[in-house]
Short mmCIF file of C-alpha atoms and ligand atoms in Angstrom, two decimals:
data_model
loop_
_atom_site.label_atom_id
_atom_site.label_comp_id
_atom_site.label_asym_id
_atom_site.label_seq_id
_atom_site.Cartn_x
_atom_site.Cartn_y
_atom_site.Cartn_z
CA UNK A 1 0.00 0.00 0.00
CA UNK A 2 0.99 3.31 -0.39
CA UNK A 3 1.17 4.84 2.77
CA UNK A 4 1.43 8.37 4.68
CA UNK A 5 3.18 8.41 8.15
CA UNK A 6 3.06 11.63 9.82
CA UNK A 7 4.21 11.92 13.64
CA UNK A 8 7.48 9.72 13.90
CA UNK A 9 8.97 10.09 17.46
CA UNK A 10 9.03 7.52 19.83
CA UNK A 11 6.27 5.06 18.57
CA UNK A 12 5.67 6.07 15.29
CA UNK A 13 9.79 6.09 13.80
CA UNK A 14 9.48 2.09 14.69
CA UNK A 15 5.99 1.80 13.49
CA UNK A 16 6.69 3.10 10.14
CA UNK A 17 9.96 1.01 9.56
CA UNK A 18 7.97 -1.67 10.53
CA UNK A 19 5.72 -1.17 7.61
CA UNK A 20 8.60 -0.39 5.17
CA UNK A 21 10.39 -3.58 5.70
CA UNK A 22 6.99 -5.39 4.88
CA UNK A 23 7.33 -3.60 1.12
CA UNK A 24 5.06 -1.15 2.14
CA UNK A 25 6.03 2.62 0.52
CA UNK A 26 5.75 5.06 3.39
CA UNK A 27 6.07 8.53 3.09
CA UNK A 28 6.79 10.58 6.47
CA UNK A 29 6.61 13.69 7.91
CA UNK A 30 7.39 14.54 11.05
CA UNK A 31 7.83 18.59 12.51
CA UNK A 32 10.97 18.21 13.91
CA UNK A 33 12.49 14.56 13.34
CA UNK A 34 14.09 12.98 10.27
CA UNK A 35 12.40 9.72 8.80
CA UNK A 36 13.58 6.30 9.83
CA UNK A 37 15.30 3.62 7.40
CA UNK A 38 13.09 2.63 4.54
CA UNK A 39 10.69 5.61 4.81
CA UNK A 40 10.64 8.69 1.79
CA UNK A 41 10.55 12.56 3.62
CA UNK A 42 7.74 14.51 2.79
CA UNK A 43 8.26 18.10 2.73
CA UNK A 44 4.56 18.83 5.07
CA UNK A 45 1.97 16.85 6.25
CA UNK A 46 0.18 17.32 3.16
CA UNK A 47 2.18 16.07 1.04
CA UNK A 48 2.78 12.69 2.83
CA UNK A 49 -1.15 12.08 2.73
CA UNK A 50 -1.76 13.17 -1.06
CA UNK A 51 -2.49 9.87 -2.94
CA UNK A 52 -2.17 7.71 -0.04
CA UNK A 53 -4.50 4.85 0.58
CA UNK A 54 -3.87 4.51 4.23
CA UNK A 55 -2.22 7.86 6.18
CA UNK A 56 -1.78 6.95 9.81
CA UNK A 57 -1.06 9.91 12.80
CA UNK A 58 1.14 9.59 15.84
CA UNK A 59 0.69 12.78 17.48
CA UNK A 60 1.04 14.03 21.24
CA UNK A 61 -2.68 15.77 21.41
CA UNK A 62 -6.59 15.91 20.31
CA UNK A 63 -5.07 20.14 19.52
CA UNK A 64 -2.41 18.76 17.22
CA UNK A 65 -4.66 15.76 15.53
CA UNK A 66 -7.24 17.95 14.86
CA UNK A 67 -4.58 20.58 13.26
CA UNK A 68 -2.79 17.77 11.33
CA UNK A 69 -6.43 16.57 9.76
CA UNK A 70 -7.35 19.92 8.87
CA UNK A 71 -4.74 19.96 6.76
CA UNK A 72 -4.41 16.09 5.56
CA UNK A 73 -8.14 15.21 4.82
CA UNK A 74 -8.99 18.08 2.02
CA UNK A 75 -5.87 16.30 0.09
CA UNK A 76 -6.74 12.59 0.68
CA UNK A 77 -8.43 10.52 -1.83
CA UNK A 78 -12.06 9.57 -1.77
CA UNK A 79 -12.31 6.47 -0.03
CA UNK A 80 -8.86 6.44 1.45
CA UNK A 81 -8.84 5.72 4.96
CA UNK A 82 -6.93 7.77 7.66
CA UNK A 83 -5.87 5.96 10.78
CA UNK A 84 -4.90 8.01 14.04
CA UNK A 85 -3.26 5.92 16.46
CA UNK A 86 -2.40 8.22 18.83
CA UNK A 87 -3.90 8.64 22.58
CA UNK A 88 -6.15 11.42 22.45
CA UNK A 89 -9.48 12.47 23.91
CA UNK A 90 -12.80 10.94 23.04
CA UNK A 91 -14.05 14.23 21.46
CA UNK A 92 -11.43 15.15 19.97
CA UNK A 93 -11.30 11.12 18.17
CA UNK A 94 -15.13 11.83 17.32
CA UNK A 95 -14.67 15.31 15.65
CA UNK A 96 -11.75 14.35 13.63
CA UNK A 97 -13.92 11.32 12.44
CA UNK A 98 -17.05 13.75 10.83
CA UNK A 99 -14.60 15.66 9.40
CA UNK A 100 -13.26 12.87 7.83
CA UNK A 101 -16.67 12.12 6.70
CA UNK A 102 -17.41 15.34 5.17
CA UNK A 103 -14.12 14.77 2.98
CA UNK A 104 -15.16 11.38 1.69
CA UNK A 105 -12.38 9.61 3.96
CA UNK A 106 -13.37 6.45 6.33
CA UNK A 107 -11.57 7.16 9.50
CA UNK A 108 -10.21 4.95 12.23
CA UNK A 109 -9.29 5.85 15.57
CA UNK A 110 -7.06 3.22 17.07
CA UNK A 111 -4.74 4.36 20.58
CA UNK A 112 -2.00 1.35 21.04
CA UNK A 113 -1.12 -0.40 24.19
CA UNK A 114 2.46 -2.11 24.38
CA UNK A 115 4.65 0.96 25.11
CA UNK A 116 7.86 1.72 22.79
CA UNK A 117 9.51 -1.94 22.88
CA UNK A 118 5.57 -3.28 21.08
CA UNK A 119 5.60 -0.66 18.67
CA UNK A 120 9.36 -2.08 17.97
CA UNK A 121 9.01 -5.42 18.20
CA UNK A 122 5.40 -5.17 16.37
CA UNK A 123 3.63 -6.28 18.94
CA UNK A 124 1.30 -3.61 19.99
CA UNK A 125 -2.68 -4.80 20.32
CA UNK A 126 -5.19 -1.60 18.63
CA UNK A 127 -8.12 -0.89 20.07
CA UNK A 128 -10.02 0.59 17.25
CA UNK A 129 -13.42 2.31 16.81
CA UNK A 130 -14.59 3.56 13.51
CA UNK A 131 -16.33 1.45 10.07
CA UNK A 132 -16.07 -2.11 9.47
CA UNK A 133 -14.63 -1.19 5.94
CA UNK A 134 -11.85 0.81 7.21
CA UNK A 135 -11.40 -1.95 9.94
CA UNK A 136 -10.90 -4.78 6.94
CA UNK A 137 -8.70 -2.26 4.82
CA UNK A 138 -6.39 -1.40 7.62
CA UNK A 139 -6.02 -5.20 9.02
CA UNK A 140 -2.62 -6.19 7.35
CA UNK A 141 -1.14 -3.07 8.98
CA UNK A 142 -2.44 -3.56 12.60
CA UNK A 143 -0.88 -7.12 11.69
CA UNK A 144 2.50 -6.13 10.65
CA UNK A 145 2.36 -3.44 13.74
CA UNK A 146 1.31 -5.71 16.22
CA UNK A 147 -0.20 -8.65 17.45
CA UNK A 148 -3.70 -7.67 18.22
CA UNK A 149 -6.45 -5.88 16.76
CA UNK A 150 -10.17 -4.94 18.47
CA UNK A 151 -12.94 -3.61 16.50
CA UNK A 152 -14.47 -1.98 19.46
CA UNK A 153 -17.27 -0.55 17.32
CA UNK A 154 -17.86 3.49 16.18
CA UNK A 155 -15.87 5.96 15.82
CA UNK A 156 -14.35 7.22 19.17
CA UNK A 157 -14.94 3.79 20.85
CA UNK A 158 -11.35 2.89 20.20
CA UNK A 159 -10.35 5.96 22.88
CA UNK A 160 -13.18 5.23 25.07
CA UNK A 161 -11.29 1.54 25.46
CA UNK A 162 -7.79 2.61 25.78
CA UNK A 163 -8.72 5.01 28.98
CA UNK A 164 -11.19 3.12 30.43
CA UNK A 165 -8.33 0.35 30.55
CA UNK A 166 -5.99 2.72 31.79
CA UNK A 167 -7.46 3.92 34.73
CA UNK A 168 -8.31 0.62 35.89
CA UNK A 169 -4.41 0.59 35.57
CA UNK A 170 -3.60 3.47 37.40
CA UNK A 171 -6.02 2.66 39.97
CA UNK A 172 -4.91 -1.01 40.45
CA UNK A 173 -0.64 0.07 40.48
CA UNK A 174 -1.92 2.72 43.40
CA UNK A 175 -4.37 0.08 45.19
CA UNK A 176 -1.08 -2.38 44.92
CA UNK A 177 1.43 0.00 45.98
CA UNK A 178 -0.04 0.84 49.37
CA UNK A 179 -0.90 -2.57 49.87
CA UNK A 180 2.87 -3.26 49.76
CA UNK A 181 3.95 -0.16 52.33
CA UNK A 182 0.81 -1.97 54.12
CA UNK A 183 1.95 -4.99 54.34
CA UNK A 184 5.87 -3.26 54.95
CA UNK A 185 4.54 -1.90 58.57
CA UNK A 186 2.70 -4.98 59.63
CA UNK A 187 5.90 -7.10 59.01
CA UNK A 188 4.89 -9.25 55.80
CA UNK A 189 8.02 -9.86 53.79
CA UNK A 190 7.64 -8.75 50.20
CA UNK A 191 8.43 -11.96 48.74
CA UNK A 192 5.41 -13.98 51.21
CA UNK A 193 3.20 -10.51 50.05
CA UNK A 194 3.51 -11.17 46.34
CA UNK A 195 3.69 -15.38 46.91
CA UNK A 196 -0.32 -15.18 48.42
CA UNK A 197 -1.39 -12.02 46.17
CA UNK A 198 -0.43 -13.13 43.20
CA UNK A 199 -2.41 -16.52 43.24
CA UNK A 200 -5.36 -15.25 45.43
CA UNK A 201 -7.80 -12.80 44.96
CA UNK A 202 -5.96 -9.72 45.08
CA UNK A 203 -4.01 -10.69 41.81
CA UNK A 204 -3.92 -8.05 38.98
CA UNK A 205 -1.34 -7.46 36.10
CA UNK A 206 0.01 -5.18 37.85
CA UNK A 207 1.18 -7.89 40.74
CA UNK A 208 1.82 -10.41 38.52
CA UNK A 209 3.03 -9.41 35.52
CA UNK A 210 4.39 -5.75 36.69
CA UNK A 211 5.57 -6.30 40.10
CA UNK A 212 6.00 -2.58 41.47
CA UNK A 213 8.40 -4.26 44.29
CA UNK A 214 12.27 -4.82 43.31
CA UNK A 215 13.67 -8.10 43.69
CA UNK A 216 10.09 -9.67 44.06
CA UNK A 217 8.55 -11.63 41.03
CA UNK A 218 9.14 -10.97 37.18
CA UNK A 219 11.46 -8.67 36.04
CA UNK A 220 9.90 -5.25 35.84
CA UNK A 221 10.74 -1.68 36.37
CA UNK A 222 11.48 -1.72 39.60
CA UNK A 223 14.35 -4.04 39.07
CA UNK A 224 15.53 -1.11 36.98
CA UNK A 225 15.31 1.83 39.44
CA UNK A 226 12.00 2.66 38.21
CA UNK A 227 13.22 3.68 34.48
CA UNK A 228 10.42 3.40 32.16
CA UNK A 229 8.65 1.50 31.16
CA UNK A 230 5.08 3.57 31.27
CA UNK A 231 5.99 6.66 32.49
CA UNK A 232 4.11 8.02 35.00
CA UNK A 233 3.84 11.07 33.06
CA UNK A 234 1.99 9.08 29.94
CA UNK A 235 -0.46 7.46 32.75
CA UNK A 236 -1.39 11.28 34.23
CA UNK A 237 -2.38 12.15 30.74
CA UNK A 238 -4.27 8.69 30.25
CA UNK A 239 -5.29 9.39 33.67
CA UNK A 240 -6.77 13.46 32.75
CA UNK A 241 -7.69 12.05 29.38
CA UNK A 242 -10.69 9.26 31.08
CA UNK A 243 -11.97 12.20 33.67
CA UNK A 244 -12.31 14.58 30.62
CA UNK A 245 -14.67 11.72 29.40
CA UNK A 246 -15.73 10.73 32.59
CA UNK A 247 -17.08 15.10 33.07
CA UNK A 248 -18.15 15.31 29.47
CA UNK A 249 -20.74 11.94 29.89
CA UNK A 250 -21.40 12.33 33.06
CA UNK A 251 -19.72 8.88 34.97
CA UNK A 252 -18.92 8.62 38.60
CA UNK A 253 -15.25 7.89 38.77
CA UNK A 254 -14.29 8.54 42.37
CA UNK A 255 -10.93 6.12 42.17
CA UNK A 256 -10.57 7.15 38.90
CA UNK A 257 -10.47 10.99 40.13
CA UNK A 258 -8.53 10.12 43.22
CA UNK A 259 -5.72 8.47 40.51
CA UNK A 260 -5.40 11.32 38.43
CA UNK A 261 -5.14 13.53 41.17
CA UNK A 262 -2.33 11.41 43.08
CA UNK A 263 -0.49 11.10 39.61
CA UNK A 264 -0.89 14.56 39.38
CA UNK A 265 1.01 15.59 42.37
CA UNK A 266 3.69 12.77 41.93
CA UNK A 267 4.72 14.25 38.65
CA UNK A 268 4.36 17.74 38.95
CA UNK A 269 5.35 18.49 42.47
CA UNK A 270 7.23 15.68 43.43
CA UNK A 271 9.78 13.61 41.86
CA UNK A 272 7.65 11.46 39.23
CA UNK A 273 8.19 12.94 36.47
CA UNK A 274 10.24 10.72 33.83
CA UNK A 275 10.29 7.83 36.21
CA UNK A 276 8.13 4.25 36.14
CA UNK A 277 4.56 4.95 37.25
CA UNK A 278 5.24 1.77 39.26
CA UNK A 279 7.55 4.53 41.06
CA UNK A 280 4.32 4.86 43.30
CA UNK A 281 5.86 2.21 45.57
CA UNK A 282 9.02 4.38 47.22
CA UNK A 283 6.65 7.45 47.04
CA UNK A 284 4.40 5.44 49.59
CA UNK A 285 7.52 4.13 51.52
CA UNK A 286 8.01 6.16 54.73
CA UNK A 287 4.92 8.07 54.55
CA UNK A 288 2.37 8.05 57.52
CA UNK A 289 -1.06 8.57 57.26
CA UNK A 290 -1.00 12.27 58.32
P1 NAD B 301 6.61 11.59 20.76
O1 NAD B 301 6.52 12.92 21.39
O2 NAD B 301 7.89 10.82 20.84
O3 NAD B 301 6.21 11.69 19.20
C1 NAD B 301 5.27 12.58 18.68
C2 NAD B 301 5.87 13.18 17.41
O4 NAD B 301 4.90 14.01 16.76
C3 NAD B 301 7.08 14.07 17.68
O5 NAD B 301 8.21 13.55 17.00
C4 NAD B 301 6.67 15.44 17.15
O6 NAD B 301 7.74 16.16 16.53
C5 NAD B 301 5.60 15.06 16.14
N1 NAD B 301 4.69 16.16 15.85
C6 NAD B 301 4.09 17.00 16.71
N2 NAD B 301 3.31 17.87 16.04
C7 NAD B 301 3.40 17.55 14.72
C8 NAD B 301 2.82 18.05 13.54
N3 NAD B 301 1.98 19.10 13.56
N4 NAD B 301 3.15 17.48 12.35
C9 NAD B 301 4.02 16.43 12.32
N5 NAD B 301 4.59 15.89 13.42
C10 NAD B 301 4.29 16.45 14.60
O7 NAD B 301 5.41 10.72 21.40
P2 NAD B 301 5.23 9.12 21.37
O8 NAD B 301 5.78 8.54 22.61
O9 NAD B 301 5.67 8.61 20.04
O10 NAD B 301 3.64 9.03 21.51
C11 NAD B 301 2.76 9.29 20.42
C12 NAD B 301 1.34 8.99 20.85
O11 NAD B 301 1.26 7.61 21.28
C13 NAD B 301 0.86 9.81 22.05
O12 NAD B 301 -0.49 10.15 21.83
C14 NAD B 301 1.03 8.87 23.24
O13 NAD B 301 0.12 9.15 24.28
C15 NAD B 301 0.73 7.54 22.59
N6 NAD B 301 1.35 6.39 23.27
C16 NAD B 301 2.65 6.41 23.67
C17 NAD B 301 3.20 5.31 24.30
C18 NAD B 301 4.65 5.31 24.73
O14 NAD B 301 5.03 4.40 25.49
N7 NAD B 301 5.47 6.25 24.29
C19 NAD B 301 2.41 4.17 24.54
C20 NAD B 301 1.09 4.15 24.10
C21 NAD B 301 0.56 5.28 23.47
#
């Protein structure tokens, strides 16, 4: 396919070479980076998308999405399909979608989990809201790019997955990070903590797959000083991202709030920011309740 790649930082370089080693001919743009091995410069955004049949985005924001389509759809073919993979908010996802529609281009919204070693290894899994059609025509991408796809149904449904998920993340890290200092003051080595938690009730990717304790199960960040990994910063925007949804529809999300707030004040006024959101653990370590 002939495809247009615009966005190519930290997920979307590998992404895109990716698709070029497949025989795919990508053409990328990117504001301030160069284009990885195998991909043809564009001189604007514009340019990458005219003629395309498929032009994915990997941008920061909804703001910059919703700049970038302005000036991507009016180019694109009729019947072309754009493909935003970034994390973005639900309105933002939905707006970029009609305009899409007006221009006579299907449009897919599909935010990736699998962090910056999936999108290298190509195994990221989609989560992806928009027409079946688009769905079937983008399929051999999300397959080179990943491992798994979900049609999660219209457009914006892809975003409403990928925070809903996410705060059930941020939530369960927190609920298993003072369980840990919990268990810390009443005695319970770590290693007899994560032995009963992770096969009883309490168990939770987080525990058993993403031990926020060093030394104690899998290898994880926290055998790595807390380098990311998931930055904390990325979950506080995933984090603002599902209570901006959460407002705008009207859901009561009191763990949810109480997660974004605590992520808030670990990365902006404490010392959070570029480390592990699994970094939780030490910031609960030698607290009190007071
Ligand atoms: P990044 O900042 O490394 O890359 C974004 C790129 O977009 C930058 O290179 C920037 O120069 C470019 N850009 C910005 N405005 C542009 C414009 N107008 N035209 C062209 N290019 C422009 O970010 P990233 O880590 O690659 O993340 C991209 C998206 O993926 C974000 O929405 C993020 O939330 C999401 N995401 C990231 C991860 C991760 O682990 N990094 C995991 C899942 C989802």
């Amino acid at each position: 396919m002939k495809i247009g790649f615009i966005g190519l930082g930290n997920m979307g370089a590998p992404m895109a070479a990716n698709l070029a080693k497949e025989g795919h001919e990508i053409n990328g743009f990117d504001l301030v980076l160069d284009v990885p091995e195998g991909v043809q410069k564009a001189a604007s955004a514009a340019e990458a998308a005219r003629g395309a049949d498929v032009v994915i985005t990997m941008l920061p924001n909804g703001d910059i999405l919703k700049a970038v389509a302005a000036e991507i759809l009016p180019v694109m073919e009729s019947g072309a399909v754009h493909l935003d993979c970034s994390t973005v908010d639900v309105d933002s996802a939905r707006f970029v979608a009609q305009e899409a529609e007006k221009n006579g281009v299907l449009s897919l919204d599909a935010p990736v989990s699998g962090g910056t070693g999936g999108a290298m290894a190509g195994t990221l899994t989609f989560m992806v809201g928009g027409p079946s059609q688009a769905f079937d025509i983008a399929k051999p991408l999300f397959d080179i790019m990943g491992q798994k796809a979900v049609h999660c149904g219209a457009s914006g449904n892809g975003q409403a997955a990928k925070i809903c998920n996410n705060m059930i993340l941020g939530v369960t890290m927190i609920a298993t990070c003072e369980a840990f200092v919990l268990a810390d003051k009443l005695g319970l080595a770590r290693d007899k903590m994560f032995d009963v938690v992770s096969t009883s009730s309490g168990y939770s990717w987080v525990m058993n797959a993403y031990c926020p304790a060093p030394g104690v199960g899998p290898k994880s960040p926290a055998d790595n000083d807390y380098q990311p990994g998931f930055a904390a910063d990325l979950m506080l925007k995933d984090l603002k991202l599902s209570q901006m949804a959460a407002q705008a529809a009207d859901a009561d999300t009191p763990m949810g709030q109480q997660a974004a707030e605590l992520y808030r004040k670990f990365v902006e006024d404490e010392d959070g920011k570029g480390r592990d959101f699994s970094a939780m653990l030490p910031r609960f370590e030698g607290r009190g309740r007071g």
